[in-house]
Amino acid sequence: MNKLFSLLITIFILVSCSSNDSEIKTISDVESFLEKVEQENKTLGPVASSASWISSNFITYDSQKIAADFGKRYSLISVERANEAATFDDLDLPDEMRRKLNLIKGGFVMPAPLDDALAGEIANIESELGAMYGLGSHCFDENDCYDLEAFEQIIDSSRNPEELLKAWTGWREIGKPMKDKYMRMVEIGDLGARDLGYDGLTDLWFSKYDMPAEEFLEETDRVWEEVKPLYDALQCHVREKLNEHYGDDIVPAEGMLPAHVLGNMWGQSWANVYDLVFEEDPNAVSINLTSLIEEKDLTEREMVVIAEDFFLSLGFDPLPETFWERSLFTKPQDRNVVCHASAWNLDPDNNDLRIKMCIQKNEEDFVTIHHELGHIFYYQAYNDLPGVFRGGANDGFHEAVGDLLALSITPDYLNQIGFVTKAEAEAAEQDPIALLMKQALDGVVSIPWTLMLDKWRSGIFTGEITKENLNSSWWELREKYQGITSPMERGEEYFDPGAKYHIPGNTPYTRYYLAKIMQYQFHESLCNDIGFEGPLHECSIYNNPEAGVKIRNMLAMGQSKPWQDAFEALTGERALSGTSILNYYKPLQEWLEKENESRSCGWE
Ligand code: X8Z
Ligand code: ZN
């Protein structure tokens, strides 16, 4: 009787153990789990992407409803899979498998908790915020209404301070109603991040870089310290010139720059005030890409074809026919779309790649087309990898590819594609400061902005910034990092961060900071590899198959290895560094230091 009893107990223990999570897991369990995730992604992924594509291409009540529903379902299933992946934490696994599990556990931006109501609520808020930005417009009276593109038209080109201020403040009205929704979304996302085992959203966002979050953040700050003297010199010079143009009442001779006169809605690029801040050598010929695009009467599609040709010259495969059929290149007149440029990998197994962009025929958008195609050719390079490995080595790599090619839009390249004559290209190269200044007004100016944006967001995530100081802390950071200030008092009734796409859109922004730094490291290393001996700003990798192979090899790795491995494959280095960007702009920095000698630079 006793024996029978203990046998029954043993059977009970065995049965109960095998029916819960404490079951001993094996590698083959991991394999079947990964296969399941792969299959689910194949079925749910493309439909969820289509729902999202429709909701950004036709912003309507119903398209938002469908996108939110897919968002919720996708989110819940991803969290379930992340939790399942965590059950293999104690298993000793090959690196590749461990990496796949980690990617499944950490691949979230704004995770929902495993709760139907909260998952529904956060998905609705996300969709609402996206639509509020996409539909954003402001009327001063019933006959005086503007959307973002109309406001940008003014900010980018007007020199009338009153008109500029009106457009600058007008666009920021769209932020106000986002504030409470944004805070509620962060509250739910924080719960989601904690459920996944992270110490909140900041920890989740910065744990994706193959090193502890804190170490990564220290790295980004370290590089900023390297680049800051160049930025400070530029800020000082631009302030002087804008002060000369606008006078003390608009631009003070010392301190910070007012945000509305910088030629960009967010002050993140000052290229549009180039003519105010730099006097070109009268003997040099300057190349104005916007005028060339106009003179050649290029269509939007032709601009994309020229950018595609750059990639083809490096040996990349052409884009599929469906790219040309399904992409959006121009702003539709009869419906509302999210105009902020984006690149889509809708159905990786069928190479359904698209961009969505309201292209304007100017230099800025010509460069942005290269940026977007960088994403597209990255997708194409890694789409035959397993689903979990389809991603950039880190998100900064994804942002850097197109920008890297844009660094090669040199006068010589423009000559090669028949935009300018050889004589014009040579004449333009006679004034390197002019070329570098134009580049720096975009490439250097954006750096502190790309760093401060997520510092603000991280403050919200950790709770250091609260509802009471949302807007003031935004401006404190803009002042500290960029030396830019708001042109008028901005109280807490405003939500100025909401007027930037990536805040309501929940797109992490540190990726652009990484890209702005890494693209120069890539460029310098490729130019060395191909044996280019002149100054870095004259080097173009156009038509160079050797550079093409190096880039493609890196892209084809997707996120299958730590980013440092991918970085090393191209540059031979494993760490971020400000040295390449400083080398690139060295002649300009020296010139600026001379110009600034008698000026009192810096700001409090
Ligand atoms: O958002 C973008 C791209 C899409 S990934 C157009 N960029 C950032 C921005 O516009 O703020 C590119 C540069 C920075
Ligand atoms: Zn991008």
Coordinates of C-alpha atoms and ligand atoms in Angstrom, one line a residue:
M1 CA 0.0 0.0 0.0
N2 CA 2.8 2.4 0.9
K3 CA 4.7 1.6 -2.2
L4 CA 1.6 2.2 -4.3
F5 CA 1.1 5.5 -2.6
S6 CA 4.7 6.7 -3.2
L7 CA 4.4 5.6 -6.9
L8 CA 1.3 7.7 -7.3
I9 CA 3.0 10.7 -5.7
T10 CA 5.9 10.3 -8.1
I11 CA 3.6 10.1 -11.1
F12 CA 1.8 13.2 -9.8
I13 CA 5.0 15.1 -9.5
L14 CA 6.2 14.1 -13.0
V15 CA 2.8 15.0 -14.5
S16 CA 2.5 18.3 -12.8
C17 CA 6.1 19.3 -13.6
S18 CA 5.7 18.5 -17.3
S19 CA 2.6 20.7 -17.5
N20 CA 4.1 24.0 -16.4
D21 CA 7.0 26.3 -17.2
S22 CA 9.5 24.7 -14.8
E23 CA 9.7 21.9 -17.4
I24 CA 13.3 21.3 -18.4
K25 CA 13.8 23.1 -21.7
T26 CA 16.0 21.9 -24.4
I27 CA 17.6 23.3 -27.5
S28 CA 14.9 21.7 -29.6
D29 CA 12.2 23.6 -27.7
V30 CA 14.0 26.8 -28.6
E31 CA 14.1 25.7 -32.2
S32 CA 10.4 25.0 -32.3
F33 CA 9.7 28.3 -30.5
L34 CA 11.8 30.3 -33.0
E35 CA 10.1 28.5 -35.9
K36 CA 6.7 29.4 -34.5
V37 CA 7.7 33.1 -34.1
E38 CA 9.0 33.0 -37.7
Q39 CA 5.7 31.6 -39.0
E40 CA 3.6 34.0 -37.1
N41 CA 5.6 36.9 -38.4
K42 CA 5.1 35.7 -41.9
T43 CA 1.4 35.7 -41.6
L44 CA 0.6 38.6 -39.3
G45 CA 3.5 40.9 -40.3
P46 CA 2.6 41.8 -43.9
V47 CA -1.1 42.4 -43.0
A48 CA -0.3 44.5 -40.0
S49 CA 2.1 46.5 -42.2
S50 CA -0.6 47.0 -44.9
A51 CA -3.0 48.3 -42.2
S52 CA -0.3 50.7 -41.1
W53 CA 0.4 51.8 -44.7
I54 CA -3.2 52.5 -45.3
S55 CA -3.6 54.4 -42.1
S56 CA -0.7 56.7 -43.1
N57 CA -1.8 57.1 -46.7
F58 CA -5.4 57.7 -46.1
I59 CA -5.9 59.2 -42.6
T60 CA -9.6 58.5 -41.9
Y61 CA -11.6 57.4 -38.9
D62 CA -11.8 53.8 -40.2
S63 CA -8.2 53.5 -41.3
Q64 CA -7.1 54.5 -37.8
K65 CA -9.5 52.0 -36.2
I66 CA -8.0 49.2 -38.3
A67 CA -4.4 50.2 -37.6
A68 CA -5.1 50.5 -33.9
D69 CA -6.7 47.0 -33.9
F70 CA -3.7 45.5 -35.7
G71 CA -1.4 47.4 -33.5
K72 CA -3.0 46.0 -30.4
R73 CA -3.0 42.4 -31.6
Y74 CA 0.6 42.6 -32.8
S75 CA 1.6 44.1 -29.5
L76 CA -0.1 41.5 -27.4
I77 CA 1.3 38.6 -29.3
S78 CA 4.8 40.1 -29.3
V79 CA 4.7 40.5 -25.5
E80 CA 3.5 36.9 -25.2
R81 CA 6.4 35.7 -27.3
A82 CA 8.9 37.9 -25.4
N83 CA 7.7 36.3 -22.1
E84 CA 8.0 32.9 -23.7
A85 CA 11.6 33.7 -24.9
A86 CA 12.4 34.6 -21.3
T87 CA 11.6 31.0 -20.2
F88 CA 14.8 30.0 -22.0
D89 CA 17.0 32.4 -20.0
D90 CA 18.8 29.7 -18.1
L91 CA 19.6 27.5 -21.0
D92 CA 23.1 27.3 -22.3
L93 CA 22.7 28.1 -26.0
P94 CA 24.7 28.9 -29.1
D95 CA 25.3 32.6 -29.6
E96 CA 23.0 32.9 -32.7
M97 CA 20.1 31.4 -30.8
R98 CA 20.7 33.5 -27.7
R99 CA 20.8 36.6 -29.9
K100 CA 17.5 35.7 -31.6
L101 CA 15.8 35.2 -28.2
N102 CA 17.2 38.5 -26.9
L103 CA 15.9 40.3 -30.0
I104 CA 12.5 38.8 -29.4
K105 CA 12.6 40.0 -25.8
G106 CA 13.8 43.5 -26.5
G107 CA 12.3 44.5 -29.8
F108 CA 9.7 47.0 -28.5
V109 CA 9.4 50.8 -28.5
M110 CA 6.1 51.4 -26.6
P111 CA 5.2 47.9 -25.2
A112 CA 1.7 47.2 -23.9
P113 CA 1.2 45.2 -20.7
L114 CA -0.4 41.8 -21.2
D115 CA -3.8 43.2 -20.5
D116 CA -6.5 43.5 -23.2
A117 CA -7.9 46.9 -22.0
L118 CA -4.5 48.6 -21.6
A119 CA -3.2 47.2 -24.9
G120 CA -6.3 48.5 -26.6
E121 CA -5.9 51.9 -24.9
I122 CA -2.2 52.4 -25.8
A123 CA -2.8 51.3 -29.4
N124 CA -5.6 53.8 -29.7
I125 CA -3.5 56.6 -28.3
E126 CA -0.6 55.8 -30.6
S127 CA -2.9 55.9 -33.6
E128 CA -4.6 59.1 -32.5
L129 CA -1.3 60.9 -31.9
G130 CA 0.0 59.8 -35.3
A131 CA -3.2 61.1 -37.0
M132 CA -3.1 64.4 -35.0
Y133 CA 0.3 65.1 -36.4
G134 CA -0.5 63.9 -39.9
L135 CA -3.7 66.0 -40.0
G136 CA -2.0 68.9 -38.1
S137 CA -3.0 72.4 -39.3
H138 CA -3.8 75.7 -37.8
C139 CA -6.1 78.6 -38.8
F140 CA -5.5 82.1 -37.6
D141 CA -8.9 82.9 -39.0
E142 CA -11.2 81.0 -41.3
N143 CA -9.4 82.2 -44.4
D144 CA -5.9 81.9 -43.1
C145 CA -5.2 78.2 -42.5
Y146 CA -1.9 76.3 -42.9
D147 CA -0.7 72.7 -42.7
L148 CA 2.9 71.8 -41.9
E149 CA 4.1 72.1 -45.5
A150 CA 2.5 75.5 -45.8
F151 CA 4.1 76.7 -42.5
E152 CA 7.5 75.2 -43.6
Q153 CA 7.3 77.1 -46.9
I154 CA 7.4 80.3 -44.8
I155 CA 10.0 79.2 -42.2
D156 CA 12.4 77.8 -44.9
S157 CA 12.4 80.9 -47.1
S158 CA 11.0 84.0 -45.4
R159 CA 13.2 86.7 -44.0
N160 CA 10.4 88.6 -42.4
P161 CA 10.7 88.1 -38.6
E162 CA 7.0 88.7 -37.9
E163 CA 5.9 86.3 -40.6
L164 CA 8.4 83.8 -39.3
L165 CA 7.2 84.1 -35.7
K166 CA 3.6 83.6 -36.8
A167 CA 4.5 80.4 -38.7
W168 CA 6.7 79.1 -35.9
T169 CA 4.0 79.6 -33.2
G170 CA 1.2 78.6 -35.5
W171 CA 2.5 75.1 -36.1
R172 CA 3.1 74.6 -32.4
E173 CA -0.5 75.0 -31.7
I174 CA -1.0 71.4 -32.8
G175 CA 1.0 70.1 -29.9
K176 CA -1.3 71.4 -27.1
P177 CA -4.0 68.7 -27.3
M178 CA -1.4 65.9 -27.5
K179 CA -0.1 66.5 -24.0
D180 CA -2.4 64.4 -21.8
K181 CA -2.6 61.6 -24.4
Y182 CA 1.2 61.5 -24.6
M183 CA 1.6 61.3 -20.8
R184 CA -1.0 58.5 -20.6
M185 CA 0.8 56.6 -23.3
V186 CA 4.1 56.8 -21.5
E187 CA 2.4 55.6 -18.3
I188 CA 1.1 52.5 -20.0
G189 CA 4.3 51.9 -21.9
D190 CA 6.2 52.1 -18.7
L191 CA 4.1 49.3 -17.2
G192 CA 4.7 47.3 -20.4
A193 CA 8.5 47.8 -20.2
R194 CA 8.5 46.7 -16.5
D195 CA 6.4 43.6 -17.3
L196 CA 9.1 42.7 -19.8
G197 CA 11.7 42.9 -17.1
Y198 CA 13.2 46.3 -17.9
D199 CA 13.6 49.1 -15.4
G200 CA 11.2 51.3 -17.4
L201 CA 11.2 52.7 -21.0
T202 CA 14.6 54.4 -20.8
D203 CA 16.2 51.1 -19.9
L204 CA 14.3 49.3 -22.7
W205 CA 15.2 51.9 -25.3
F206 CA 18.9 52.0 -24.5
S207 CA 19.5 48.4 -23.8
K208 CA 19.5 47.6 -27.6
Y209 CA 23.1 48.5 -28.3
D210 CA 25.0 45.4 -27.3
M211 CA 26.3 47.0 -24.1
P212 CA 24.7 48.0 -20.9
A213 CA 22.3 51.0 -21.3
E214 CA 24.4 53.3 -19.0
E215 CA 27.6 52.5 -20.9
F216 CA 26.0 53.3 -24.2
L217 CA 24.7 56.6 -22.9
E218 CA 28.1 57.5 -21.7
E219 CA 29.5 56.7 -25.1
T220 CA 27.1 59.1 -26.8
D221 CA 28.0 61.9 -24.4
R222 CA 31.7 61.2 -24.8
V223 CA 31.5 61.7 -28.6
W224 CA 29.4 64.9 -28.1
E225 CA 32.3 66.4 -26.1
E226 CA 34.6 65.7 -29.0
V227 CA 32.3 67.4 -31.6
K228 CA 31.0 70.3 -29.4
P229 CA 33.9 72.8 -30.1
L230 CA 33.1 72.6 -33.8
Y231 CA 29.4 73.2 -33.1
D232 CA 30.1 76.0 -30.7
A233 CA 32.3 77.7 -33.3
L234 CA 29.5 77.4 -35.9
Q235 CA 26.8 78.7 -33.6
C236 CA 29.0 81.7 -32.8
H237 CA 29.6 82.6 -36.4
V238 CA 25.9 82.1 -37.4
R239 CA 24.8 84.2 -34.5
E240 CA 27.1 87.1 -35.6
K241 CA 25.8 86.9 -39.2
L242 CA 22.2 86.7 -38.3
N243 CA 22.7 89.5 -35.8
E244 CA 24.1 91.6 -38.7
H245 CA 21.1 90.8 -40.8
Y246 CA 18.3 91.0 -38.3
G247 CA 19.6 93.4 -35.7
D248 CA 19.8 93.1 -31.9
D249 CA 16.0 93.1 -31.4
I250 CA 15.6 89.8 -33.2
V251 CA 19.0 88.1 -32.9
P252 CA 21.1 89.2 -29.9
A253 CA 24.9 89.7 -30.5
E254 CA 25.6 87.3 -27.6
G255 CA 24.0 84.2 -26.1
M256 CA 21.5 82.0 -27.8
L257 CA 19.9 82.0 -31.3
P258 CA 16.1 82.5 -31.5
A259 CA 14.5 79.4 -33.0
H260 CA 12.3 81.0 -35.6
V261 CA 14.9 82.6 -37.9
L262 CA 17.0 79.5 -38.6
G263 CA 15.4 78.4 -41.8
N264 CA 14.0 75.1 -40.4
M265 CA 10.8 74.5 -38.4
W266 CA 12.8 72.8 -35.6
G267 CA 16.1 74.6 -36.0
Q268 CA 17.7 71.3 -36.8
S269 CA 19.3 72.4 -40.0
W270 CA 20.4 75.9 -40.9
A271 CA 21.2 75.2 -44.5
N272 CA 18.4 77.5 -45.7
V273 CA 20.1 80.6 -44.2
Y274 CA 23.4 79.7 -45.9
D275 CA 23.3 82.9 -48.0
L276 CA 22.9 85.0 -44.8
V277 CA 25.9 83.5 -43.0
F278 CA 28.4 83.0 -45.7
E279 CA 29.7 85.3 -48.3
E280 CA 31.0 83.3 -51.3
D281 CA 34.3 84.1 -53.0
P282 CA 33.1 86.1 -56.1
N283 CA 35.6 84.2 -58.3
A284 CA 34.3 80.7 -57.3
V285 CA 31.3 79.2 -58.9
S286 CA 28.8 77.9 -56.4
I287 CA 26.6 74.9 -57.3
N288 CA 22.9 75.3 -56.3
L289 CA 21.3 71.9 -56.5
T290 CA 17.8 73.3 -56.1
S291 CA 18.3 75.5 -59.1
L292 CA 19.7 72.6 -61.1
I293 CA 16.7 70.5 -60.3
E294 CA 14.4 73.3 -61.4
E295 CA 16.4 74.0 -64.5
K296 CA 16.4 70.4 -65.5
D297 CA 12.7 70.3 -64.8
L298 CA 13.1 67.0 -63.0
T299 CA 10.0 65.2 -61.9
E300 CA 9.8 63.7 -58.4
R301 CA 10.1 60.3 -59.8
E302 CA 13.2 61.3 -61.8
M303 CA 14.8 62.5 -58.6
V304 CA 14.2 59.0 -57.1
V305 CA 15.7 57.4 -60.3
I306 CA 18.9 59.4 -59.9
A307 CA 19.2 58.4 -56.3
E308 CA 18.6 54.7 -57.2
D309 CA 21.3 55.0 -59.9
F310 CA 23.8 55.9 -57.2
F311 CA 23.1 52.6 -55.4
L312 CA 23.2 50.7 -58.7
S313 CA 26.6 52.3 -59.5
L314 CA 27.9 50.6 -56.3
G315 CA 26.6 47.2 -57.5
F316 CA 23.3 47.0 -55.7
D317 CA 20.4 45.2 -57.3
P318 CA 17.7 47.4 -58.9
L319 CA 14.5 48.1 -57.0
P320 CA 11.5 45.9 -57.8
E321 CA 8.9 47.1 -60.2
T322 CA 6.4 47.2 -57.2
F323 CA 8.5 49.8 -55.6
W324 CA 7.7 52.2 -58.4
E325 CA 4.1 51.2 -58.6
R326 CA 3.3 51.3 -54.9
S327 CA 5.4 54.1 -53.5
L328 CA 4.0 57.6 -52.8
F329 CA 6.2 60.4 -54.2
T330 CA 3.9 63.4 -54.3
K331 CA 1.5 64.9 -51.9
P332 CA -2.1 64.0 -52.9
Q333 CA -4.5 66.9 -53.2
D334 CA -7.6 64.9 -52.4
R335 CA -6.8 63.1 -49.1
N336 CA -4.8 63.4 -45.9
V337 CA -1.5 61.6 -45.7
V338 CA 1.4 61.5 -43.2
C339 CA 3.9 63.5 -45.3
H340 CA 7.0 62.9 -43.1
A341 CA 9.3 60.8 -45.3
S342 CA 9.5 57.1 -44.5
A343 CA 10.7 53.8 -46.0
W344 CA 8.7 50.6 -45.7
N345 CA 9.5 46.9 -45.8
L346 CA 5.9 45.7 -46.0
D347 CA 6.3 42.0 -47.0
P348 CA 10.0 41.0 -46.7
D349 CA 9.4 37.6 -48.3
N350 CA 8.0 39.2 -51.4
N351 CA 10.4 42.2 -51.5
D352 CA 7.5 44.7 -51.2
L353 CA 9.5 47.8 -50.6
R354 CA 8.1 51.4 -50.7
I355 CA 8.8 54.9 -49.8
K356 CA 6.2 57.5 -48.8
M357 CA 7.2 61.1 -49.2
C358 CA 5.7 64.4 -50.3
I359 CA 8.7 65.2 -52.4
Q360 CA 9.5 68.9 -53.1
K361 CA 11.9 69.7 -55.9
N362 CA 14.8 71.0 -53.9
E363 CA 18.2 70.0 -52.6
E364 CA 16.9 69.1 -49.1
D365 CA 14.5 66.6 -50.5
F366 CA 17.0 65.3 -53.0
V367 CA 19.2 64.4 -50.0
T368 CA 16.2 62.9 -48.1
I369 CA 15.4 60.7 -51.1
H370 CA 18.9 59.2 -50.7
H371 CA 18.3 58.8 -47.0
E372 CA 15.0 56.9 -47.7
L373 CA 16.6 54.7 -50.4
G374 CA 19.3 53.9 -47.8
H375 CA 16.6 52.2 -45.7
I376 CA 15.2 50.5 -48.8
F377 CA 18.5 49.0 -50.0
Y378 CA 19.3 47.9 -46.4
Y379 CA 15.9 46.0 -46.4
Q380 CA 16.7 44.5 -49.7
A381 CA 20.2 43.4 -48.5
Y382 CA 18.9 41.5 -45.4
N383 CA 15.5 40.3 -46.5
D384 CA 16.7 36.8 -47.1
L385 CA 17.8 36.4 -43.4
P386 CA 15.5 34.9 -40.8
G387 CA 12.8 37.4 -39.7
V388 CA 14.4 38.2 -36.3
F389 CA 17.6 39.3 -38.0
R390 CA 16.0 41.6 -40.4
G391 CA 17.0 44.9 -38.9
G392 CA 19.9 47.4 -38.9
A393 CA 23.1 46.4 -37.0
N394 CA 21.6 49.0 -34.7
D395 CA 19.0 51.6 -35.6
G396 CA 21.7 54.2 -36.3
F397 CA 23.1 52.1 -39.1
H398 CA 19.7 52.1 -40.8
E399 CA 19.7 55.9 -40.7
A400 CA 23.3 56.2 -41.9
V401 CA 23.3 54.4 -45.2
G402 CA 21.6 57.0 -47.4
D403 CA 23.3 59.8 -45.6
L404 CA 26.6 58.1 -46.3
L405 CA 25.9 58.2 -50.0
A406 CA 24.7 61.8 -49.8
L407 CA 28.2 62.8 -48.5
S408 CA 29.4 61.7 -52.0
I409 CA 27.2 64.2 -53.8
T410 CA 30.4 66.2 -54.6
P411 CA 30.9 68.7 -57.5
D412 CA 32.8 65.9 -59.2
Y413 CA 29.9 63.5 -58.8
L414 CA 27.5 66.1 -60.1
N415 CA 29.8 66.5 -63.1
Q416 CA 29.8 62.7 -63.7
I417 CA 26.0 62.6 -63.8
G418 CA 25.8 65.5 -66.2
F419 CA 24.4 68.1 -63.7
V420 CA 27.4 70.5 -64.1
T421 CA 30.4 70.8 -66.5
K422 CA 33.9 69.8 -65.5
A423 CA 34.9 73.4 -65.4
E424 CA 32.0 74.3 -63.1
A425 CA 32.9 71.4 -60.8
E426 CA 36.5 72.4 -60.6
A427 CA 35.6 76.0 -60.0
A428 CA 33.3 75.0 -57.1
E429 CA 36.1 73.1 -55.5
Q430 CA 38.1 76.3 -55.4
D431 CA 36.1 77.4 -52.4
P432 CA 36.2 74.5 -49.9
I433 CA 34.9 76.7 -47.1
A434 CA 31.7 77.4 -49.1
L435 CA 31.2 73.7 -49.7
L436 CA 31.9 72.7 -46.1
M437 CA 29.8 75.5 -44.6
K438 CA 26.8 74.4 -46.6
Q439 CA 27.3 70.8 -45.4
A440 CA 28.0 71.8 -41.8
L441 CA 24.8 73.9 -41.6
D442 CA 23.0 70.6 -41.9
G443 CA 25.4 67.9 -40.8
V444 CA 27.0 69.6 -37.8
V445 CA 24.0 71.7 -36.7
S446 CA 21.7 68.6 -36.3
I447 CA 24.0 66.8 -33.9
P448 CA 23.1 68.4 -30.5
W449 CA 19.4 68.3 -31.6
T450 CA 19.6 64.6 -32.3
L451 CA 21.2 64.1 -28.9
M452 CA 18.9 66.3 -26.8
L453 CA 15.6 65.0 -28.1
D454 CA 15.9 61.6 -26.4
K455 CA 17.4 63.2 -23.3
W456 CA 14.1 65.0 -22.9
R457 CA 12.1 61.8 -23.7
S458 CA 14.2 59.8 -21.3
G459 CA 13.4 62.4 -18.6
I460 CA 9.7 61.9 -19.2
F461 CA 10.2 58.1 -19.1
T462 CA 12.0 58.1 -15.8
G463 CA 9.7 60.6 -14.2
E464 CA 12.4 63.2 -13.7
I465 CA 10.4 65.4 -16.0
T466 CA 6.8 65.7 -15.0
K467 CA 3.5 67.2 -16.3
E468 CA 4.4 70.4 -14.6
N469 CA 7.7 71.0 -16.4
L470 CA 7.3 69.2 -19.7
N471 CA 7.8 72.3 -21.9
S472 CA 10.2 74.2 -19.8
S473 CA 12.5 71.2 -19.6
W474 CA 12.3 70.8 -23.4
W475 CA 13.5 74.4 -23.8
E476 CA 16.2 74.0 -21.1
L477 CA 17.7 71.1 -23.1
R478 CA 17.5 73.0 -26.4
E479 CA 19.3 75.9 -24.8
K480 CA 21.9 73.8 -23.1
Y481 CA 22.8 71.6 -26.1
Q482 CA 21.9 73.7 -29.1
G483 CA 22.3 77.3 -27.8
I484 CA 18.8 77.9 -29.3
T485 CA 16.0 79.6 -27.4
S486 CA 12.3 80.1 -28.0
P487 CA 11.4 83.4 -29.5
M488 CA 8.6 84.0 -26.9
E489 CA 7.6 82.7 -23.5
R490 CA 6.4 79.1 -23.8
G491 CA 4.4 78.1 -20.8
E492 CA 3.2 74.6 -19.8
E493 CA 0.0 75.1 -21.8
Y494 CA 2.1 74.3 -24.8
F495 CA 3.5 71.0 -25.7
D496 CA 6.3 72.0 -28.2
P497 CA 7.8 68.5 -28.4
G498 CA 4.5 67.3 -30.0
A499 CA 5.2 69.5 -33.0
K500 CA 8.0 67.2 -34.0
Y501 CA 7.0 64.1 -35.9
H502 CA 9.1 61.7 -33.8
I503 CA 7.4 62.5 -30.5
P504 CA 3.8 61.7 -31.4
G505 CA 5.1 59.0 -33.8
N506 CA 7.2 57.4 -31.0
T507 CA 10.3 57.1 -33.2
P508 CA 13.5 56.9 -31.1
Y509 CA 15.8 59.7 -32.1
T510 CA 19.2 58.7 -30.8
R511 CA 19.4 56.7 -34.0
Y512 CA 19.9 59.9 -35.9
Y513 CA 22.7 61.0 -33.6
L514 CA 24.5 57.7 -34.2
A515 CA 24.0 58.1 -37.9
K516 CA 25.3 61.6 -38.0
I517 CA 28.5 60.5 -36.3
M518 CA 29.0 57.1 -37.9
Q519 CA 28.4 58.3 -41.5
Y520 CA 31.7 60.2 -41.3
Q521 CA 33.5 57.2 -39.9
F522 CA 32.1 55.1 -42.8
H523 CA 33.0 57.8 -45.4
E524 CA 36.5 58.3 -44.2
S525 CA 37.2 54.6 -44.0
L526 CA 35.8 53.9 -47.5
C527 CA 37.7 56.9 -49.0
N528 CA 40.9 55.4 -47.5
D529 CA 40.1 52.0 -48.9
I530 CA 39.5 53.2 -52.4
G531 CA 42.8 55.1 -52.3
F532 CA 41.3 58.6 -52.4
E533 CA 44.0 61.1 -51.4
G534 CA 42.4 64.6 -51.5
P535 CA 40.3 66.3 -48.8
L536 CA 37.4 64.1 -47.5
H537 CA 34.7 66.5 -48.7
E538 CA 35.9 65.9 -52.3
C539 CA 35.8 62.2 -52.1
S540 CA 32.9 60.4 -53.8
I541 CA 32.3 56.7 -53.7
Y542 CA 30.0 56.9 -56.7
N543 CA 30.6 54.1 -59.3
N544 CA 33.1 52.4 -57.0
P545 CA 32.4 48.7 -56.8
E546 CA 35.0 48.1 -54.0
A547 CA 33.1 50.5 -51.8
G548 CA 29.9 48.9 -52.8
V549 CA 31.0 45.4 -51.8
K550 CA 32.1 46.7 -48.4
I551 CA 28.8 48.5 -47.8
R552 CA 26.7 45.5 -49.0
N553 CA 28.6 43.0 -46.8
M554 CA 27.8 45.1 -43.8
L555 CA 24.2 45.6 -44.7
A556 CA 23.7 41.9 -45.5
M557 CA 24.5 41.0 -41.9
G558 CA 21.3 42.7 -40.8
Q559 CA 21.2 42.5 -37.0
S560 CA 22.6 38.9 -36.8
K561 CA 25.7 40.1 -35.0
P562 CA 26.5 42.8 -32.4
W563 CA 26.7 46.1 -34.1
Q564 CA 30.4 46.4 -33.3
D565 CA 31.1 43.5 -35.6
A566 CA 29.2 45.1 -38.5
F567 CA 31.0 48.4 -37.8
E568 CA 34.3 46.6 -37.8
A569 CA 33.5 44.9 -41.1
L570 CA 33.4 48.3 -42.8
T571 CA 35.7 50.6 -40.8
G572 CA 38.1 48.2 -39.0
E573 CA 37.0 50.0 -35.7
R574 CA 34.6 48.9 -33.0
A575 CA 33.7 52.2 -31.4
L576 CA 32.0 55.5 -32.2
S577 CA 34.4 58.4 -32.6
G578 CA 34.1 62.1 -33.4
T579 CA 37.5 62.1 -35.1
S580 CA 36.2 61.5 -38.6
I581 CA 33.7 64.3 -38.6
L582 CA 36.4 66.6 -37.2
N583 CA 38.7 65.5 -40.0
Y584 CA 36.1 66.2 -42.6
Y585 CA 35.4 69.7 -41.3
K586 CA 38.9 70.6 -40.3
P587 CA 39.4 73.4 -42.9
L588 CA 36.0 74.9 -41.9
Q589 CA 36.8 74.7 -38.1
E590 CA 40.1 76.5 -38.6
W591 CA 38.4 79.1 -40.7
L592 CA 35.7 79.6 -38.1
E593 CA 38.2 79.9 -35.3
K594 CA 39.9 82.8 -37.1
E595 CA 36.6 84.5 -37.9
N596 CA 35.5 84.1 -34.2
E597 CA 38.8 85.4 -32.8
S598 CA 37.4 88.8 -31.7
R599 CA 33.9 87.5 -30.9
S600 CA 32.6 86.4 -27.5
C601 CA 31.4 82.9 -28.2
G602 CA 29.4 80.5 -26.1
W603 CA 26.1 80.9 -24.2
E604 CA 25.0 80.5 -20.6
Ligands
X8Z1 O1 12.9 61.4 -39.8 C1 13.9 61.5 -40.6 C2 13.8 60.7 -41.9 C3 13.0 59.5 -41.8 S1 13.7 58.2 -41.0 C4 13.2 61.6 -43.0 N1 15.0 62.2 -40.3 C5 15.1 62.9 -39.1 C6 14.2 64.1 -39.1 O2 13.6 64.5 -40.1 O3 14.1 64.8 -38.0 C7 16.2 62.2 -41.1 C8 17.1 63.2 -40.4 C9 16.5 63.4 -39.0
ZN2 ZN 15.4 57.4 -41.8

